[in-house]
CSV table of C-alpha atoms and ligand atoms in Angstrom, one decimal:
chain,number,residue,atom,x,y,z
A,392,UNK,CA,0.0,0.0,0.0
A,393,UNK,CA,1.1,3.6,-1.1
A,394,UNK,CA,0.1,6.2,1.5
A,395,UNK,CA,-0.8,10.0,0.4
A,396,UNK,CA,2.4,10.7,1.4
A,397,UNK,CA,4.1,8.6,-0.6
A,398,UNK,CA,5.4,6.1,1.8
A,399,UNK,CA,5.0,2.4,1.6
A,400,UNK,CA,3.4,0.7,3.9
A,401,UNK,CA,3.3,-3.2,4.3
A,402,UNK,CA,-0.2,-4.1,4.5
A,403,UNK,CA,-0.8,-6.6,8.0
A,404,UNK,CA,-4.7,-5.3,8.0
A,405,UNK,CA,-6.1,-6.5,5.2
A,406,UNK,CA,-8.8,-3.6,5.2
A,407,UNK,CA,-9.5,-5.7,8.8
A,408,UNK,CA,-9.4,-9.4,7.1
A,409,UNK,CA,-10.9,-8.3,3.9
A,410,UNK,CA,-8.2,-8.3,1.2
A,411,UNK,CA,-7.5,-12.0,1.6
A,412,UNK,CA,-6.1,-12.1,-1.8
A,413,UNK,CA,-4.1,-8.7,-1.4
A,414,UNK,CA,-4.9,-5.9,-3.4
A,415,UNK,CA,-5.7,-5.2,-7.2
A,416,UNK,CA,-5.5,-9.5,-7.6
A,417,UNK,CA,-5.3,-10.2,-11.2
A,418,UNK,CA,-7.6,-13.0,-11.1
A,419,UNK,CA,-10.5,-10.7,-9.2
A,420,UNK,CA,-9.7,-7.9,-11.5
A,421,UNK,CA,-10.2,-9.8,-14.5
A,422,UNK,CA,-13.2,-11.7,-13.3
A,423,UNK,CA,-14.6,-8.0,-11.9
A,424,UNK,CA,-14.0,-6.2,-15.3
A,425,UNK,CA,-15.3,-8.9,-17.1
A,426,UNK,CA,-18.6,-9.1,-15.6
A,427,UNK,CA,-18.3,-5.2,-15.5
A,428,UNK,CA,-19.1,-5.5,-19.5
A,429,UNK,CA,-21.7,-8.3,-19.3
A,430,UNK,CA,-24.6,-7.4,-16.1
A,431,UNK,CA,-24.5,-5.8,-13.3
A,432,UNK,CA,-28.0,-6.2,-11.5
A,433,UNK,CA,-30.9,-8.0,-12.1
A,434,UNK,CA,-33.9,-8.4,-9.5
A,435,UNK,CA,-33.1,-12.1,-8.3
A,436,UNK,CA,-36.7,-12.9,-9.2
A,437,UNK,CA,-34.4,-14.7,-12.0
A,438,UNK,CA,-32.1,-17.3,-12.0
A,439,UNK,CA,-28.4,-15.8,-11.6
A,440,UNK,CA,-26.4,-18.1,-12.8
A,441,UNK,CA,-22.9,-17.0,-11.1
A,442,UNK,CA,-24.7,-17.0,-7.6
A,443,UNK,CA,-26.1,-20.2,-8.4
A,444,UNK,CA,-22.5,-21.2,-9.0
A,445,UNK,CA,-21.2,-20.2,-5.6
A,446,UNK,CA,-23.7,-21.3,-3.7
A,447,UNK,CA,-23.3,-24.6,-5.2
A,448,UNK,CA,-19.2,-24.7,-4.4
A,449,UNK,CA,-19.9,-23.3,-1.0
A,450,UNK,CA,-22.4,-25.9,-0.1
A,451,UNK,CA,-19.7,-28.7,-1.7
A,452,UNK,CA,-16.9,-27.3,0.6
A,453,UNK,CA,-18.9,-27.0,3.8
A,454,UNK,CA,-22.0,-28.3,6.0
A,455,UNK,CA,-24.2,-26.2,4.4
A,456,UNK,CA,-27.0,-27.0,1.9
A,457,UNK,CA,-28.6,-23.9,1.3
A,458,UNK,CA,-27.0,-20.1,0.5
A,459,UNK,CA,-28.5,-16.7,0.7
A,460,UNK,CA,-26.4,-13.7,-0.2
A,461,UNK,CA,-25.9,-10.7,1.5
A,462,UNK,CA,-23.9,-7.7,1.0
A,463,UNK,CA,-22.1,-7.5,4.2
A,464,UNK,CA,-21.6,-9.3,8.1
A,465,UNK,CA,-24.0,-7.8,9.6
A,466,UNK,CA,-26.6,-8.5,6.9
A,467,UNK,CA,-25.6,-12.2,7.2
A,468,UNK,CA,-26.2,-12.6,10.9
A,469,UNK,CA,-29.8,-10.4,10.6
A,470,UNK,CA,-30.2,-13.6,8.7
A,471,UNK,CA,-28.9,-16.1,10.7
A,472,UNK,CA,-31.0,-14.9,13.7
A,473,UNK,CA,-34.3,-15.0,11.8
A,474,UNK,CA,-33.6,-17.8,10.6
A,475,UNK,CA,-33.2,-19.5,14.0
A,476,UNK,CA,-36.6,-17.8,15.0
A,477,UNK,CA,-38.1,-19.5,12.7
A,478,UNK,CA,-37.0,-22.5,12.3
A,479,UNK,CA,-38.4,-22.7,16.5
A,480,UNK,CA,-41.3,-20.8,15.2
A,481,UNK,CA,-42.2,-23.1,11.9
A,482,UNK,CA,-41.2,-25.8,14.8
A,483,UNK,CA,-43.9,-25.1,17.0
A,484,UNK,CA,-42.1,-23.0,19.1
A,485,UNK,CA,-42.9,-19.5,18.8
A,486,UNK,CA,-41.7,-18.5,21.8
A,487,UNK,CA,-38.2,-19.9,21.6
A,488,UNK,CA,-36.7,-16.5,20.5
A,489,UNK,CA,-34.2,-15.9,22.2
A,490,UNK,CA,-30.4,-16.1,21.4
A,491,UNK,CA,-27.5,-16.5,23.7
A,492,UNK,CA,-24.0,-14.6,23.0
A,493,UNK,CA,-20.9,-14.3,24.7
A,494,UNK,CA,-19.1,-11.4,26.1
A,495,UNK,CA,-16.5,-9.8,23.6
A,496,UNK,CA,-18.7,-10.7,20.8
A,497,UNK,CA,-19.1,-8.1,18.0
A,498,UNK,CA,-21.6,-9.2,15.5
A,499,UNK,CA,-22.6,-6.0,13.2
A,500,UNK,CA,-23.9,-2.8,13.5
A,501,UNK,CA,-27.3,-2.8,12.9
A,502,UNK,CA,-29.8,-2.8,15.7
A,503,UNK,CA,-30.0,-6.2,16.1
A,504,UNK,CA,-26.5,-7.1,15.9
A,505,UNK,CA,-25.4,-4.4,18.3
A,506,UNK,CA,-27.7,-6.2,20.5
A,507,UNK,CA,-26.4,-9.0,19.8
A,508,UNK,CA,-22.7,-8.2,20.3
A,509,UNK,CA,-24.1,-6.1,23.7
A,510,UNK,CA,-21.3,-4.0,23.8
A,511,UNK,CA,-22.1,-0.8,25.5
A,512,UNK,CA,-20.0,1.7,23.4
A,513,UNK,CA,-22.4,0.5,20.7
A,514,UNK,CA,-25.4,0.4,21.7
A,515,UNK,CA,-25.3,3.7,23.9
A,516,UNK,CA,-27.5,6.0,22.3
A,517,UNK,CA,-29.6,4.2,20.0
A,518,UNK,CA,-32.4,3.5,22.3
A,519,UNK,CA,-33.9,0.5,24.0
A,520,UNK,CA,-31.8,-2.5,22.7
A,521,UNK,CA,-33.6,-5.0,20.6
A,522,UNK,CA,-34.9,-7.9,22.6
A,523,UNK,CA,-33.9,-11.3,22.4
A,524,UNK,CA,-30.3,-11.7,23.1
A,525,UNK,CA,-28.5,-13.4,26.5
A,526,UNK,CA,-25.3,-12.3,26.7
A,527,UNK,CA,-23.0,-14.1,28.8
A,528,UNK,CA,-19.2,-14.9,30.0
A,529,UNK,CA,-16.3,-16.2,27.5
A,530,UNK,CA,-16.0,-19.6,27.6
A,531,UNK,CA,-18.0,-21.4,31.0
A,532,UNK,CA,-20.0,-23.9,30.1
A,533,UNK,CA,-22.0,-24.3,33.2
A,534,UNK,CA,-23.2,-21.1,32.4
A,535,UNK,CA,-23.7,-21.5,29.4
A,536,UNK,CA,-26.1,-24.4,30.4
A,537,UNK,CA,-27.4,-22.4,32.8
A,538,UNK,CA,-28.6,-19.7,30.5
A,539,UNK,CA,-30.5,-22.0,28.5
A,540,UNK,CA,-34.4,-21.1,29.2
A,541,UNK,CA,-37.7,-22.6,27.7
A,542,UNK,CA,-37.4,-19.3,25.1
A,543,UNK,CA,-33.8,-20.2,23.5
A,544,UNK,CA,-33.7,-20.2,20.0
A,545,UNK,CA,-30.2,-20.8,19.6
A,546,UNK,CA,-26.2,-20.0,20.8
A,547,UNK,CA,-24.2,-17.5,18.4
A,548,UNK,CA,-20.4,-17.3,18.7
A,549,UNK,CA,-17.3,-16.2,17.0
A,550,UNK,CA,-15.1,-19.7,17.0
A,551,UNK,CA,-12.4,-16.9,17.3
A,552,UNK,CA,-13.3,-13.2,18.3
A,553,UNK,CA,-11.6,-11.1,16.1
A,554,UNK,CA,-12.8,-7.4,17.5
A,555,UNK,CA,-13.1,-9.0,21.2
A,556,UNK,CA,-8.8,-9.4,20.7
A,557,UNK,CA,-8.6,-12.8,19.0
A,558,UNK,CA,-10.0,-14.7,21.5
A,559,UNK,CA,-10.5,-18.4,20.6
A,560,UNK,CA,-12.6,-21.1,22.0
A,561,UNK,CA,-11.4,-24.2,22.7
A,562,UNK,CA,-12.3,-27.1,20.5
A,563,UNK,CA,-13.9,-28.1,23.5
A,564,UNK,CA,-15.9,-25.3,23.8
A,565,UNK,CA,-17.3,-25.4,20.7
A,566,UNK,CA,-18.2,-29.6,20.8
A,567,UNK,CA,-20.1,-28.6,23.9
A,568,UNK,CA,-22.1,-26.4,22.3
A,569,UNK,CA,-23.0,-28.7,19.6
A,570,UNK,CA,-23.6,-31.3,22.1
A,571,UNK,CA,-25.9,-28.8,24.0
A,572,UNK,CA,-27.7,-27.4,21.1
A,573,UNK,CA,-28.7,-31.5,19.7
A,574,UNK,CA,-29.4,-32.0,23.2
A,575,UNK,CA,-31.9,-29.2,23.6
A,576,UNK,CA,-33.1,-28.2,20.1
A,577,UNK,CA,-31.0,-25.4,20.0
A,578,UNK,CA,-29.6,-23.9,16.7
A,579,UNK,CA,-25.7,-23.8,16.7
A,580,UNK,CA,-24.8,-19.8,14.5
A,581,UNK,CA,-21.3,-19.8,14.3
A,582,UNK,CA,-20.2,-16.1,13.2
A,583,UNK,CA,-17.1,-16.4,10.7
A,584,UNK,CA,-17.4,-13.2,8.9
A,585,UNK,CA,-14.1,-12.6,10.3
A,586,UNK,CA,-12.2,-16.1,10.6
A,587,UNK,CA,-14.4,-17.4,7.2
A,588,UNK,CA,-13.0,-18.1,3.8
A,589,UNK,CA,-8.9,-19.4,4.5
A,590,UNK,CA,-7.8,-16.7,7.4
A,591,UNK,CA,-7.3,-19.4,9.5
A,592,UNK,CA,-5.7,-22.0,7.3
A,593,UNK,CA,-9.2,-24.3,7.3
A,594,UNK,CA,-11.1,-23.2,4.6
A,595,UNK,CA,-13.6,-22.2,7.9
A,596,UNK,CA,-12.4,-21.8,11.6
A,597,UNK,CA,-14.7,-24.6,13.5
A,598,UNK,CA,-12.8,-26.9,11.1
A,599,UNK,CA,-10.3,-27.2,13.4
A,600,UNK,CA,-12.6,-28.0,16.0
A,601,UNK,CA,-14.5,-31.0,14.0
A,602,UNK,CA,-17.6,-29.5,14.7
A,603,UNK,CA,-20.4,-27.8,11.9
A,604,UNK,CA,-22.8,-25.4,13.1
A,605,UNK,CA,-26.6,-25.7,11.3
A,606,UNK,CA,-25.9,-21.8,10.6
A,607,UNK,CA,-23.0,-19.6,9.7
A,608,UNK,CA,-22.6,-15.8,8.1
A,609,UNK,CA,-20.1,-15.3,6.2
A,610,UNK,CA,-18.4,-12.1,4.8
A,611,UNK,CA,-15.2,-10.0,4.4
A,612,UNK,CA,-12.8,-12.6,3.0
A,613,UNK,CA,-15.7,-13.9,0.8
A,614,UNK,CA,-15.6,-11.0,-1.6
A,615,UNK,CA,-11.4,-10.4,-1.6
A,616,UNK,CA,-12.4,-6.8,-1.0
A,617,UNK,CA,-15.5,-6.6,-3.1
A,618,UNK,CA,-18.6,-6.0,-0.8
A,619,UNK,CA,-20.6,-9.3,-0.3
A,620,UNK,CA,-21.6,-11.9,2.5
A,621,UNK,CA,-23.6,-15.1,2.7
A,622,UNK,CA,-25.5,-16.8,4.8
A,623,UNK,CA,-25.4,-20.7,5.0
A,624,UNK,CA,-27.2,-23.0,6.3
A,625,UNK,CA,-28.3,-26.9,6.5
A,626,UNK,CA,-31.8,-27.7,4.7
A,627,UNK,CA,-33.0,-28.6,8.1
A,628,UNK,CA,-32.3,-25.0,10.0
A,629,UNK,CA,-33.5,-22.7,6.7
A,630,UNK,CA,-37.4,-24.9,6.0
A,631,UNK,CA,-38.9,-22.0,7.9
A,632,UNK,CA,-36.9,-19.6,4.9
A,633,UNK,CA,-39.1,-20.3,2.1
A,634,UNK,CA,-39.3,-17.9,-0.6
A,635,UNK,CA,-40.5,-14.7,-0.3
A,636,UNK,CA,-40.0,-15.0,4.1
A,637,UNK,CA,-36.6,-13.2,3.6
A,638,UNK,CA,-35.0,-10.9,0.8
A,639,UNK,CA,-32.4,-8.5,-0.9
A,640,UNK,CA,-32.1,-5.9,-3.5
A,641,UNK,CA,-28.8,-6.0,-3.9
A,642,UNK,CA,-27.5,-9.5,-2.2
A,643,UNK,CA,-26.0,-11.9,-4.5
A,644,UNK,CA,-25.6,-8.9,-7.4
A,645,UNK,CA,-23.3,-10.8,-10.8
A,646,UNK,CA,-20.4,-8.5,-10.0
A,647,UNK,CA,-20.1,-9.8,-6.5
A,648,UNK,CA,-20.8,-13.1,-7.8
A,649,UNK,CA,-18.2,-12.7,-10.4
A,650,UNK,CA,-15.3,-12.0,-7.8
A,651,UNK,CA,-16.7,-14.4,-4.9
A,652,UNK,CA,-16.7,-16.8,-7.3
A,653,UNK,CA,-12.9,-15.8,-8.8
A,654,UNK,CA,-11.8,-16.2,-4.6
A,655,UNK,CA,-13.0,-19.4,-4.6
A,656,UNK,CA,-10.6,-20.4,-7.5
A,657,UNK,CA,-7.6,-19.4,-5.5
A,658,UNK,CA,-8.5,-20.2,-2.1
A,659,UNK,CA,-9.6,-23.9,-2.8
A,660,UNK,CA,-6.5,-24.5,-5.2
A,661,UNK,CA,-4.5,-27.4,-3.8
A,662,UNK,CA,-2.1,-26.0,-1.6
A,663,UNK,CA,-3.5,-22.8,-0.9
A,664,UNK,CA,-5.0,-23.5,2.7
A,665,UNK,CA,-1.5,-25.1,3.6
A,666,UNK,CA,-0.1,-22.0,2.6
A,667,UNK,CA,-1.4,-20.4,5.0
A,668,UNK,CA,-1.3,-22.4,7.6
A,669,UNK,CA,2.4,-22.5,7.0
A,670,UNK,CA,2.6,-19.2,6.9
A,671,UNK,CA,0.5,-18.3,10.2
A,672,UNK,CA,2.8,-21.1,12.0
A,673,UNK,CA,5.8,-19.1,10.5
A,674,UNK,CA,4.6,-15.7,12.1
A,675,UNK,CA,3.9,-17.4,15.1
A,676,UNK,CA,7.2,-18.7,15.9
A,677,UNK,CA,8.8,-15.8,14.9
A,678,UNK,CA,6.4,-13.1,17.4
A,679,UNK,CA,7.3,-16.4,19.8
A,680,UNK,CA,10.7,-15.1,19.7
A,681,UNK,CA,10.1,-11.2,20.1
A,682,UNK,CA,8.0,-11.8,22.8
A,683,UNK,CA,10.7,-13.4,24.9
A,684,UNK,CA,13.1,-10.6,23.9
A,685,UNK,CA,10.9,-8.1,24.3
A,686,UNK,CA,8.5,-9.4,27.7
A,687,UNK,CA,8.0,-5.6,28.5
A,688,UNK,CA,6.0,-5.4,25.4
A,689,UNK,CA,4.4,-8.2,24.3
A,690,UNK,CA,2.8,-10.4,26.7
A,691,UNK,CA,0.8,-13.0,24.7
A,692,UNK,CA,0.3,-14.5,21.2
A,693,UNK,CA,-3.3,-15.3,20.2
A,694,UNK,CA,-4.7,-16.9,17.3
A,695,UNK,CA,-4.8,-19.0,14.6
A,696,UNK,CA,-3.2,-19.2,11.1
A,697,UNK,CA,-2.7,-15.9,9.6
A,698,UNK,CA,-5.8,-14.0,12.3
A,699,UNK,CA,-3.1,-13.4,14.9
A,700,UNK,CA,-2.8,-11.2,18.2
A,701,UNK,CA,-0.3,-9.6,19.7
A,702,UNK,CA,-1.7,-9.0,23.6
A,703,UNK,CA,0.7,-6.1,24.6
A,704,UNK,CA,1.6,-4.4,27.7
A,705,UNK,CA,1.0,-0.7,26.0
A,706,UNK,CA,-2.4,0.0,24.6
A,707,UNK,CA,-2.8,-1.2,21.1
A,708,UNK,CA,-3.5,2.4,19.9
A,709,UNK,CA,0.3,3.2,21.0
A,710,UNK,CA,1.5,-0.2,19.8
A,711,UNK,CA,-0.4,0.2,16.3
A,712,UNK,CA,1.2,3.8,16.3
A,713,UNK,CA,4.3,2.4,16.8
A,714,UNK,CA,3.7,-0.2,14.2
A,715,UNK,CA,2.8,2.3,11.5
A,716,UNK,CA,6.0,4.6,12.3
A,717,UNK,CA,7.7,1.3,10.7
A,718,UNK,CA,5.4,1.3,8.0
A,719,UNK,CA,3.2,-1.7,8.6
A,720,UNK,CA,-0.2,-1.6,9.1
A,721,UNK,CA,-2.1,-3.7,12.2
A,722,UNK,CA,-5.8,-3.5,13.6
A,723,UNK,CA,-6.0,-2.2,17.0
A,724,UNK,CA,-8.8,-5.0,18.9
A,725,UNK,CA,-10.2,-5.2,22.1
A,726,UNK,CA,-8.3,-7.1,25.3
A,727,UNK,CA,-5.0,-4.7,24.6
A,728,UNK,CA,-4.9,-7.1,21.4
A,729,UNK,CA,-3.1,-5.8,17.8
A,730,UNK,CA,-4.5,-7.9,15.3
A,731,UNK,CA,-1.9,-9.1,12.4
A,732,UNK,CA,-4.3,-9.9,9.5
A,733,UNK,CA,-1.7,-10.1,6.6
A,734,UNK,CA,-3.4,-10.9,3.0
A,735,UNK,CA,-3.5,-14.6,2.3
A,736,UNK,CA,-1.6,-14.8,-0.6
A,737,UNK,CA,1.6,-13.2,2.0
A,738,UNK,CA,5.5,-14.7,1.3
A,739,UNK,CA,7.5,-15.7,3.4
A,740,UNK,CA,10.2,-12.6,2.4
A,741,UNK,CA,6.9,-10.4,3.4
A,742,UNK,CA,6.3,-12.1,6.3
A,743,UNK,CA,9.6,-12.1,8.1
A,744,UNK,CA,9.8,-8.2,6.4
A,745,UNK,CA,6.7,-7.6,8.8
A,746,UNK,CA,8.2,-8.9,11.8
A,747,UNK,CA,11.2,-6.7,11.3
A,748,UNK,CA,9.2,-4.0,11.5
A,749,UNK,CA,8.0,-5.4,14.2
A,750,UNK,CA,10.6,-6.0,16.0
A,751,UNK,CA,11.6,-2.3,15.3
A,752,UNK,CA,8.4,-0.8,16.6
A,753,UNK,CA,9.1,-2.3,19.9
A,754,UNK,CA,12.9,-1.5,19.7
A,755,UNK,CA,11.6,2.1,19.7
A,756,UNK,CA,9.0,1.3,22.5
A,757,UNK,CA,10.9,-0.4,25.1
A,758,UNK,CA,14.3,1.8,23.7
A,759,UNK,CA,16.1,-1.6,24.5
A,760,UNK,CA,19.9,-2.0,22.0
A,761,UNK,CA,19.0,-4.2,18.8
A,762,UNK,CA,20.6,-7.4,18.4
A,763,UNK,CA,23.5,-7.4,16.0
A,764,UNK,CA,22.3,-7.6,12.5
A,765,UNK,CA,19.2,-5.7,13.1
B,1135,LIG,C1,-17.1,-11.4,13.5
B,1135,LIG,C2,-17.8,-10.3,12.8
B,1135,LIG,N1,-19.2,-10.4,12.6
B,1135,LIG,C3,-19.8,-9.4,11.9
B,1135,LIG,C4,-19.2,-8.3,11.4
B,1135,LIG,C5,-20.0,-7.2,10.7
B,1135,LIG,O1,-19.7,-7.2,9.4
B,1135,LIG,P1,-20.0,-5.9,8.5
B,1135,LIG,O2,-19.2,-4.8,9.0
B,1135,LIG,O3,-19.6,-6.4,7.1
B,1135,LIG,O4,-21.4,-5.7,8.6
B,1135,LIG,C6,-17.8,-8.1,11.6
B,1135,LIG,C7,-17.1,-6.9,11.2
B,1135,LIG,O5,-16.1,-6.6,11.6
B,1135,LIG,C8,-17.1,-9.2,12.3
B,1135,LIG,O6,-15.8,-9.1,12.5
């Protein structure tokens, strides 16, 4: 990235996990520019064959049987959480409405998704917060159980918070869930607008867990920088969603077909997942070793793949500052977390550029020597 002053900056944001593919990708340009000259938007009263397309290749690569696309996160989980009313509510079971979240959680920004995500600094002004949402501690599964009434409709969570400071449930977390939700009818929403579509190094994040939700929204990644989300879902979870229950102007548009289709081609190239991974375990081990040079600073590594935090011991504005004086851009989070969200597509050479810069910033913060060759 070229800032307006001319500098160049190293790019470990992503536009916050979004340019998965980097910026300006040949492949997404051509497939964008192409479509550009062919359709832009018809009323999906029609057939669209490109959405058809990736709804089809999503559903092959996940749980999922059915797709409905969106044209962001938050539009996704608005979806999600109907769709878990009514699947209680086509169930027989109107009055299970209610959904349970977890402290940390950030879900969107519309009404309902500020509710969900119950973060005060959101909701704070916007008047009474939309009903319907049980928001409760990271990661206790008594209380979890606990907060399970006769009105639950279903349990959202993030398999790895990426606003609350890359916070990640444990596998075993996340099995107990599922094993709650079978047990009690619940629907299991797992939010991976953030961890979705590769950042991890599993084409989704509850991969790694061996556990599939019956819903999940999708966006960022999905669309390589291109606005566009998605909602899937098993058959079972959407029969309350026939046609005409939910809807979109703009959702599942040919151009953001085009390029969420063109991702798809790179992401679920042979190789390309293990990429990452590889990568993500390089950074890792790498921060490993500025965190025990530089304790003062850094006091925990979080994450997963290449959706990595640095927990630091100065606030992440003043680390991210410090960070951009080198010329590499983080994401301040929550938790005194710096997100590294470094395109996909990253090298190695970029990679172990990044943690030079890195390691500079906190050079300049904890005004310790350099080691020799630095
Ligand atoms: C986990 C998660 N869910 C939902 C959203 C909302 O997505 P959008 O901003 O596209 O509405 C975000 C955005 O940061 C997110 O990180």
């Amino acid at each position: 990235m070229i800032g307006s002053d001319g500098e160049r900056y190293l790019d470990f944001g992503a536009g916050i996990a979004v340019n998965s593919l980097g910026h300006a990708h040949p492949h997404l340009v051509s497939a964008l520019t192409e479509q550009a000259q062919k359709i832009w938007h018809t009323s999906n009263l029609f057939q669209m064959p490109g959405g058809e397309k990736l709804a089809r290749r999503l559903a092959d690569a996940t749980f999922a049987d059915k797709v409905f696309f969106t044209n962001s996160g938050a539009e996704a989980l608005e979806c999600a959480i109907k769709m878990a009313r009514k699947y209680q509510s086509a169930n027989g079971h109107p009055e299970r409405f209610r959904v349970i979240t977890f402290e940390g959680a950030f879900h969107g920004r519309t009404l309902a998704t500020i509710a969900a995500g119950g973060q005060a600094k959101y909701l704070e002004g916007f008047g009474p917060k939309v009903d319907g949402f049980d928001q409760i501690a990271f990661g206790d599964h008594e209380v979890l159980d606990r907060a399970i009434t006769p009105e639950t409709a279903a349990i959202l969570v993030e398999p790895i918070q990426g606003e609350g400071g890359i916070r990640s449930f444990p596998q075993a977390c996340l099995k107990g869930m599922r094993q709650l939700c079978d047990d009690k009818g619940l629907l299991l929403i797992f939010d991976e607008v953030q961890t979705g579509v590769g950042r991890t190094g599993r084409l989704f994040a509850h991969e790694w867990a061996g556990v599939a939700p019956d819903i999940m929204a999708v966006a960022k990644g999905i669309g390589g920088g291109f606005p566009m989300g998605a909602c899937l879902a098993t058959d079972e979870a959407a029969k309350g969603m026939t046609a005409g229950v939910h809807g979109t102007t703009f959702g599942g548009n040919p151009l953001a077909m085009a390029v969420g289709n063109a991702v798809l081609d790179i992401v679920l190239e042979e190789g390309f997942l293990e990429h990452v991974a590889k990568a993500g375990l390089l950074l890792r081990q790498r921060l490993a070793e500025l965190k025990d040079r530089f304790p003062d600073i850094i006091d925990e590594i979080r994450g997963e793949g290449l959706m990595l935090g640095l927990r630091t011991r100065v606030a992440p504005g003043v680390f991210v500052g410090a960070l951009r004086a080198e010329k590499l851009v983080a994401i301040p989070a929550g938790d005194n977390v710096t997100r590294l969200l470094p395109p996909l597509i990253i090298s190695d050479e970029e990679l172990l550029e990044g943690v030079r810069r890195i390691e500079a910033a906190c050079v300049a913060l904890s005004r310790k020597p350099t080691t020799a060759g630095h």
